[in-house]
XYZ file of C-alpha atoms in Angstrom:
510
model
C -16.336 29.431 -2.540
C -19.452 27.372 -2.594
C -18.756 25.526 -5.759
C -15.345 24.195 -3.701
C -17.133 23.474 -1.157
C -19.215 21.126 -3.087
C -16.645 19.765 -4.912
C -15.238 18.301 -1.145
C -17.966 15.442 -1.601
C -15.487 13.936 -4.132
C -13.872 12.390 -1.096
C -16.819 10.331 -0.706
C -17.413 9.283 -4.250
C -15.834 5.950 -3.989
C -17.964 4.407 -0.870
C -21.082 6.208 -2.358
C -20.777 4.784 -5.845
C -21.702 1.746 -4.810
C -25.187 2.873 -4.938
C -25.521 3.939 -8.698
C -27.500 1.964 -11.082
C -24.498 0.520 -12.954
C -23.303 -1.213 -9.338
C -22.230 -4.362 -11.332
C -20.098 -1.996 -13.630
C -18.589 -0.363 -10.694
C -17.579 -3.733 -9.004
C -15.798 -4.975 -11.541
C -13.896 -2.108 -12.695
C -12.707 -1.008 -9.073
C -11.310 -4.125 -8.487
C -9.339 -3.518 -11.469
C -8.512 -0.125 -9.989
C -7.856 -2.362 -6.610
C -5.133 -4.321 -8.621
C -3.692 -1.421 -9.961
C -2.796 1.288 -6.840
C -0.051 -0.950 -5.927
C 1.674 -1.293 -8.933
C 0.936 2.587 -9.995
C 2.960 2.979 -6.526
C 6.001 0.170 -7.620
C 6.664 1.958 -10.993
C 6.831 5.523 -9.357
C 9.302 4.164 -7.104
C 11.742 3.158 -9.943
C 14.457 5.126 -11.072
C 14.383 5.947 -14.504
C 17.238 3.520 -15.673
C 14.961 0.535 -13.913
C 12.231 1.603 -15.857
C 13.815 1.637 -19.305
C 15.763 -1.542 -18.446
C 14.711 -4.995 -19.990
C 13.616 -6.435 -23.233
C 11.114 -3.734 -25.347
C 8.211 -5.994 -26.507
C 5.464 -4.515 -28.748
C 2.503 -3.109 -26.903
C -0.316 -5.374 -26.653
C -2.936 -2.122 -26.159
C -4.373 -3.569 -22.887
C -5.199 -0.199 -21.953
C -6.925 0.624 -24.774
C -10.542 -0.240 -25.662
C -13.568 0.556 -28.324
C -15.839 3.513 -26.636
C -19.662 3.215 -27.020
C -22.338 4.904 -25.624
C -23.133 5.337 -22.257
C -24.119 7.519 -19.685
C -20.727 7.631 -17.225
C -20.446 10.931 -16.845
C -24.206 11.354 -16.091
C -24.164 8.685 -13.038
C -21.010 9.979 -12.062
C -22.255 13.315 -11.582
C -25.768 12.095 -10.297
C -24.191 10.169 -7.241
C -22.105 13.205 -6.587
C -24.144 15.827 -6.555
C -27.215 16.470 -3.922
C -29.393 18.876 -5.745
C -30.466 18.721 -9.405
C -27.990 22.223 -9.806
C -24.800 20.286 -8.328
C -25.642 17.506 -10.812
C -25.768 19.799 -13.680
C -22.734 21.349 -12.442
C -20.654 18.503 -11.898
C -21.719 17.136 -15.593
C -20.677 20.309 -17.423
C -17.185 19.976 -15.423
C -17.064 16.644 -16.687
C -18.357 16.682 -20.030
C -15.882 19.742 -20.643
C -12.884 18.251 -19.511
C -13.409 15.166 -21.499
C -13.974 17.081 -24.530
C -10.716 19.302 -24.051
C -8.845 15.790 -22.964
C -9.804 14.097 -26.338
C -9.020 16.876 -28.389
C -5.660 17.446 -27.037
C -4.901 13.654 -26.762
C -1.779 12.665 -29.048
C -1.929 9.462 -31.123
C -3.096 6.522 -29.101
C -3.984 8.422 -26.328
C -7.456 8.454 -26.504
C -9.913 6.171 -25.219
C -6.524 4.691 -23.107
C -7.045 4.550 -19.436
C -3.084 5.133 -19.323
C -3.486 8.405 -20.401
C -6.568 9.080 -18.640
C -4.695 8.028 -15.290
C -1.601 10.047 -16.543
C -4.042 13.064 -17.177
C -5.439 12.392 -13.692
C -1.809 12.154 -11.871
C -0.317 15.151 -13.454
C -3.181 17.174 -12.533
C -3.476 15.733 -8.604
C 0.386 15.868 -8.291
C 0.397 19.915 -9.857
C -2.396 21.064 -7.807
C -1.257 19.330 -4.717
C 2.162 20.483 -4.854
C 1.259 24.040 -6.438
C 3.550 23.310 -9.023
C 3.902 24.291 -12.451
C 2.071 22.256 -15.466
C 4.637 19.047 -16.075
C 6.623 19.271 -19.378
C 5.583 16.994 -22.287
C 8.372 14.911 -22.222
C 6.993 14.277 -18.550
C 3.873 13.746 -19.027
C 4.906 11.318 -22.147
C 7.026 9.367 -19.563
C 4.424 8.625 -17.429
C 2.114 7.372 -20.046
C 4.609 5.260 -21.761
C 5.253 3.874 -17.766
C 1.529 3.341 -17.636
C 0.872 1.994 -20.327
C 3.331 -0.892 -20.043
C 2.517 -1.504 -16.810
C -1.227 -2.636 -17.608
C 0.642 -4.695 -21.243
C 1.952 -6.067 -18.302
C -0.979 -7.339 -16.252
C -2.785 -10.360 -17.705
C -6.189 -9.669 -15.781
C -6.153 -6.809 -18.071
C -6.790 -8.906 -20.997
C -10.386 -10.108 -19.668
C -11.450 -6.762 -18.482
C -14.444 -5.518 -20.864
C -14.414 -2.522 -23.088
C -17.412 -0.908 -21.085
C -15.136 -1.288 -17.487
C -12.320 0.550 -18.886
C -14.291 2.985 -20.647
C -16.135 3.075 -17.182
C -12.248 3.773 -15.228
C -11.203 6.121 -17.984
C -14.049 8.485 -17.503
C -13.684 8.203 -13.703
C -9.787 9.341 -14.204
C -10.762 12.266 -16.715
C -13.628 12.892 -14.510
C -11.927 13.287 -11.085
C -9.011 15.583 -12.962
C -11.389 17.623 -14.295
C -12.562 18.304 -10.821
C -8.833 18.891 -8.976
C -8.090 21.464 -11.947
C -11.793 23.394 -11.998
C -11.329 23.594 -8.141
C -8.042 24.875 -8.352
C -8.685 27.579 -10.941
C -11.223 28.635 -8.827
C -9.126 29.359 -6.097
C -6.407 30.407 -7.396
C -8.952 33.380 -9.036
C -10.548 33.911 -5.861
C -6.931 34.358 -4.380
C -7.995 33.165 -1.025
C -5.759 30.628 0.922
C -8.215 28.543 2.731
C -9.827 28.038 -0.988
C -6.319 27.234 -2.186
C -5.840 24.735 0.843
C -9.123 23.063 -0.079
C -8.264 22.768 -3.295
C -4.829 20.639 -2.427
C -6.931 18.767 -0.099
C -8.926 17.356 -2.986
C -6.088 17.143 -4.927
C -4.369 14.876 -1.708
C -7.750 12.619 -1.259
C -7.586 11.884 -4.677
C -4.033 10.482 -4.771
C -4.426 8.867 -1.608
C -7.772 7.193 -1.903
C -7.815 6.235 -5.786
C -4.325 5.401 -6.113
C -2.771 4.639 -2.466
C -0.060 7.511 -2.937
C 0.897 9.689 0.122
C 0.397 13.211 -1.761
C 3.624 14.522 0.155
C 5.604 11.950 -1.428
C 5.072 12.674 -4.993
C 6.369 15.608 -7.351
C 7.541 16.652 -10.656
C 11.322 17.321 -11.272
C 12.438 18.143 -14.728
C 11.123 15.528 -17.399
C 10.071 13.097 -14.612
C 7.562 12.230 -11.616
C 9.622 11.358 -8.720
C 8.322 9.581 -5.540
C 10.493 9.747 -2.281
C 10.328 7.086 0.285
C 7.517 7.735 2.841
C 9.095 8.566 6.278
C 7.555 5.638 8.248
C 4.372 7.305 9.075
C 1.825 5.717 7.467
C -1.215 8.210 6.154
C -2.771 5.318 4.698
C -5.479 2.758 5.886
C -2.998 0.711 7.986
C -2.149 -2.730 6.969
C 0.577 -2.841 9.718
C 0.575 -0.867 12.695
C 3.451 1.939 13.253
C 5.791 0.155 15.875
C 7.577 1.958 18.796
C 11.166 1.789 18.213
C 12.522 1.975 21.811
C 10.825 -1.647 22.910
C 13.436 -4.723 23.072
C 12.439 -8.272 21.961
C 11.269 -9.310 25.297
C 8.507 -12.337 24.783
C 9.103 -15.542 25.969
C 9.650 -18.119 23.310
C 12.036 -16.475 20.637
C 12.583 -19.899 19.128
C 10.223 -21.746 17.072
C 10.986 -25.025 14.756
C 8.739 -26.030 11.981
C 8.006 -29.246 10.447
C 9.628 -28.842 7.413
C 13.197 -28.517 9.245
C 13.643 -24.701 9.228
C 14.257 -23.389 12.807
C 13.138 -19.518 13.454
C 15.278 -17.249 15.850
C 14.993 -13.768 16.905
C 17.975 -11.191 16.286
C 17.809 -7.681 16.566
C 17.729 -6.909 13.104
C 16.345 -10.087 11.655
C 14.353 -13.618 12.303
C 16.970 -15.911 11.115
C 15.977 -19.062 9.953
C 18.347 -22.189 9.521
C 18.180 -25.836 8.521
C 21.330 -27.910 8.244
C 23.822 -25.801 6.223
C 21.191 -23.031 4.792
C 20.029 -19.542 6.274
C 17.678 -17.150 5.490
C 17.586 -13.799 6.824
C 14.218 -12.439 7.308
C 14.969 -8.430 7.837
C 12.649 -6.009 9.975
C 10.988 -3.167 8.127
C 13.233 -0.419 8.692
C 11.860 2.966 8.892
C 15.500 4.520 8.962
C 16.216 2.499 5.885
C 13.241 4.032 4.114
C 13.780 7.568 5.472
C 17.631 7.635 3.580
C 16.304 6.143 -0.017
C 16.375 7.962 -2.707
C 14.490 7.494 -6.281
C 17.618 8.281 -7.790
C 19.414 4.910 -6.580
C 18.172 1.576 -7.852
C 16.295 -0.201 -5.203
C 19.182 -3.496 -5.674
C 21.780 -1.354 -5.091
C 20.690 0.614 -2.072
C 19.312 -2.237 -0.306
C 21.950 -4.852 -1.307
C 24.363 -2.015 0.630
C 22.221 -2.377 3.803
C 21.400 -6.421 4.143
C 24.375 -7.994 1.990
C 27.379 -5.820 1.988
C 28.255 -5.211 5.806
C 28.376 -9.017 6.212
C 29.530 -10.869 2.611
C 32.347 -9.924 0.067
C 30.767 -10.940 -3.069
C 31.225 -11.278 -6.742
C 29.458 -12.605 -10.163
C 26.710 -10.256 -9.313
C 23.480 -10.851 -11.243
C 20.314 -8.712 -10.779
C 17.080 -10.242 -11.937
C 16.186 -8.258 -15.283
C 12.798 -9.646 -16.145
C 10.255 -7.597 -16.984
C 7.069 -8.324 -14.702
C 4.340 -6.550 -12.501
C 4.485 -6.169 -9.814
C 8.358 -5.427 -10.088
C 10.726 -8.243 -8.805
C 13.272 -6.745 -6.846
C 16.108 -9.727 -6.541
C 19.559 -9.796 -6.763
C 22.055 -13.050 -6.107
C 26.110 -13.394 -6.265
C 28.803 -15.722 -5.244
C 30.108 -14.820 -1.633
C 32.274 -14.759 1.165
C 30.704 -14.513 4.835
C 33.164 -11.463 6.184
C 33.092 -13.171 9.725
C 33.763 -16.624 8.987
C 35.647 -16.717 5.744
C 33.433 -19.602 4.377
C 31.877 -19.275 0.726
C 28.704 -19.758 -0.132
C 25.977 -18.248 -2.663
C 23.391 -15.762 -1.431
C 20.364 -14.024 -2.857
C 17.901 -10.829 -2.181
C 14.453 -10.628 -2.504
C 12.501 -6.941 -1.845
C 8.978 -7.587 -0.692
C 7.173 -4.540 -0.542
C 4.266 -5.045 1.968
C 3.925 -2.553 4.592
C 7.268 -1.089 3.937
C 10.999 -2.870 2.582
C 10.821 -6.621 3.419
C 14.275 -7.630 2.525
C 14.906 -11.195 2.570
C 18.601 -12.862 2.156
C 19.164 -16.460 1.574
C 22.636 -17.747 2.183
C 23.206 -21.204 0.860
C 26.496 -23.393 0.301
C 26.363 -23.347 -3.242
C 24.152 -22.332 -6.202
C 22.769 -25.284 -7.199
C 21.492 -26.103 -3.384
C 19.638 -22.978 -3.501
C 17.941 -22.958 -6.843
C 16.989 -27.007 -6.093
C 14.465 -25.105 -3.660
C 13.901 -21.525 -5.456
C 13.218 -21.697 -8.770
C 11.899 -18.529 -9.007
C 12.579 -15.134 -6.864
C 9.067 -14.907 -5.988
C 9.435 -18.577 -4.524
C 11.325 -16.888 -1.339
C 8.251 -14.361 -0.422
C 6.465 -17.289 1.635
C 9.046 -17.402 4.032
C 8.152 -14.377 4.988
C 5.484 -16.623 7.254
C 8.304 -18.061 9.156
C 8.222 -14.693 11.325
C 6.014 -16.006 14.224
C 6.189 -17.514 17.600
C 3.932 -19.105 20.346
C 2.701 -17.008 22.938
C 2.237 -16.909 26.712
C 0.150 -15.146 29.141
C 3.257 -13.213 30.179
C 3.802 -11.803 27.238
C -0.019 -10.400 26.400
C -0.097 -8.195 30.119
C -0.935 -4.880 29.050
C -2.897 -2.843 26.579
C -3.017 -3.597 22.760
C -4.251 -1.792 19.769
C -5.119 -1.548 16.312
C -6.270 1.520 14.086
C -7.419 1.790 10.906
C -8.196 5.529 9.605
C -9.212 6.358 6.221
C -7.747 9.897 6.268
C -4.637 11.553 6.762
C -4.562 14.438 8.966
C -1.227 15.709 8.923
C -1.577 17.027 5.516
C -5.260 17.161 4.910
C -5.995 19.631 8.097
C -3.234 22.044 6.112
C -5.301 24.998 6.853
C -5.396 24.166 10.439
C -8.762 23.554 10.655
C -11.790 20.930 9.932
C -12.666 21.099 6.379
C -15.729 18.914 5.893
C -13.962 16.009 4.584
C -15.044 12.147 5.732
C -13.256 10.260 7.931
C -13.712 6.449 8.828
C -11.968 5.132 11.711
C -12.103 1.542 13.196
C -9.965 0.503 16.466
C -9.759 -2.755 18.646
C -8.334 -2.492 21.870
C -7.733 -5.635 24.036
C -6.829 -5.130 27.802
C -4.948 -8.592 29.670
C -4.154 -8.392 32.788
C -1.966 -10.907 34.850
C -5.122 -12.164 36.805
C -6.250 -13.410 33.582
C -9.015 -11.074 33.259
C -9.291 -9.098 29.554
C -11.585 -6.261 27.776
C -11.663 -6.333 24.721
C -13.377 -2.826 22.780
C -14.336 -2.331 19.319
C -14.934 1.775 18.617
C -15.561 3.114 15.193
C -16.350 6.484 13.789
C -17.779 7.793 10.692
C -17.493 11.838 10.364
C -18.475 13.262 7.595
C -19.583 16.682 6.450
C -23.052 15.814 6.991
C -22.947 14.496 10.753
C -21.067 11.930 12.853
C -22.067 8.182 13.759
C -20.385 6.653 16.372
C -20.475 2.845 17.505
C -18.836 1.101 20.481
C -18.973 -2.778 21.800
C -17.231 -4.360 24.666
C -16.330 -7.353 26.014
C -15.226 -8.713 29.591
C -14.259 -11.983 30.780
C -11.372 -14.220 31.529
C -8.786 -15.591 29.065
C -6.388 -18.511 28.844
C -3.515 -18.990 26.580
C -1.726 -22.305 24.778
C 1.190 -22.167 22.520
C -0.818 -20.709 19.151
C -4.290 -20.307 20.590
C -6.124 -17.665 22.847
C -9.666 -18.798 24.423
C -11.888 -15.411 25.868
C -14.905 -16.299 27.857
C -18.513 -13.873 27.611
C -17.023 -12.772 24.160
C -19.346 -12.348 21.084
C -23.419 -13.036 22.439
C -21.540 -14.267 25.631
C -20.368 -16.883 24.259
C -16.457 -18.278 24.227
C -14.190 -16.784 21.857
C -10.887 -18.943 20.227
C -8.583 -16.932 18.952
C -5.696 -18.489 16.924
C -2.860 -16.495 18.762
C 1.082 -15.399 17.320
C 3.789 -13.265 17.898
C 5.744 -11.265 15.089
C 8.591 -10.093 15.603
C 9.416 -6.143 14.286
C 12.284 -3.731 14.643
C 12.382 -2.988 18.015
C 9.857 -4.909 19.581
C 6.853 -7.481 18.298
C 3.038 -7.318 16.991
C 0.458 -9.774 18.598
C -1.874 -11.287 15.904
C -4.997 -12.949 17.014
C -7.566 -14.408 14.476
C -11.008 -14.929 15.402
C -11.763 -18.628 14.706
C -15.701 -17.875 14.350
C -15.455 -15.472 11.495
C -11.700 -15.177 10.654
C -10.858 -11.681 11.256
C -7.536 -11.094 12.029
C -5.969 -8.201 14.587
C -2.569 -7.088 14.040
C -1.889 -5.172 17.482
C 1.096 -3.324 18.954
C 1.303 -2.752 22.494
C 0.542 0.896 23.737
C 3.203 2.204 26.452
């Protein structure tokens, strides 16, 4: 049991490793890892037919590196271990795992970070789900997918062999820890120990690859990933919204300098200019709950956002092989309500959920004059913004970011010694023009707890796009850029402090 509890420091590794002697190496490698995580998620959300579509090209071998003598394993062990005994234990696990991995690696998998990531993913998913070891066919599919993914990341061509080797050793080390913890737990036949091993596996998927472990599993010869249930267990980039509110803010129309006008509807923000229209559908948790990765993303969201409104013909789906994956479809259409002929396109942008953009133009030529590539539609999401009034602000607004997924980490029903990081900002505005801004943070680990709180109180005033708050930082008057963003069933208040450019995405507490 002692060794398993020691292994829980794995959860702390990503934040602690910045203090290592090779700090410069870590920063470069972690930048690559950060860019990789979202691409891994998108790859796993594809159906098998989507993964196999597109023109097959020769491998660029961006994931392959030339190894050189290094002390990566020792450095990782030293950062994770607190005592000489612990450091030696970690180093032994890492060394034996790497030796075993490379002795069994098939052709092309040795010295390849795609292969190391496959090993880590397979270990983490198997242990978290307590499922049988995946088949060779399943792991080969994952490896080919990851290899292609790295080939389609142009920045990989500029990553040094040294940094690729670091990631390779890191993935293998983590995979070895997961398997060692699980083996010890299974031998003990102790439920709490097994739960702890699952905690380790789940935290690696969440912290390193940004994947909710409850959504990923092996099935047959494939690794499947289901859509999340709308509950966000990772660090939030967009707060979870209430679903029973209506759009009650005052100014529900915005006219932009380029001629577009934005209006709020129940299901989407409608942009209009002359005889063209763009619909920005809100992230819809019901849609995401209903999605199955047995269906292609384009097919599923087309049925939700296009089929109810248009009859279509000459449907074309984007077939380019790019990362991040481009989900795009276009067609000739007839509006079911008006009978008017038009040309439509649909783009899905995965950012805090599935943001579906549907463009409706008089004809194809008019559309392609403005949008020559599917990604040119993405900036239109920024048009979901509306001016703020003092009446809109009255109430309590909060944001929250947490680094732990409590619902599935605390599986044994008790505190298991993991680290939790939490930051929270709360703004209270009342009808008399007073405000209070409270910042709270908590850093809780198995070694202790640290808490912080800062309060600001004063008067506030509002212009269409700006909020002013007296007696804020160091007694000064703070100015915030302010806007409302419509969401399904409600709205967000987005404030950006003009002093330091910090942005708060706030939801109203009921």
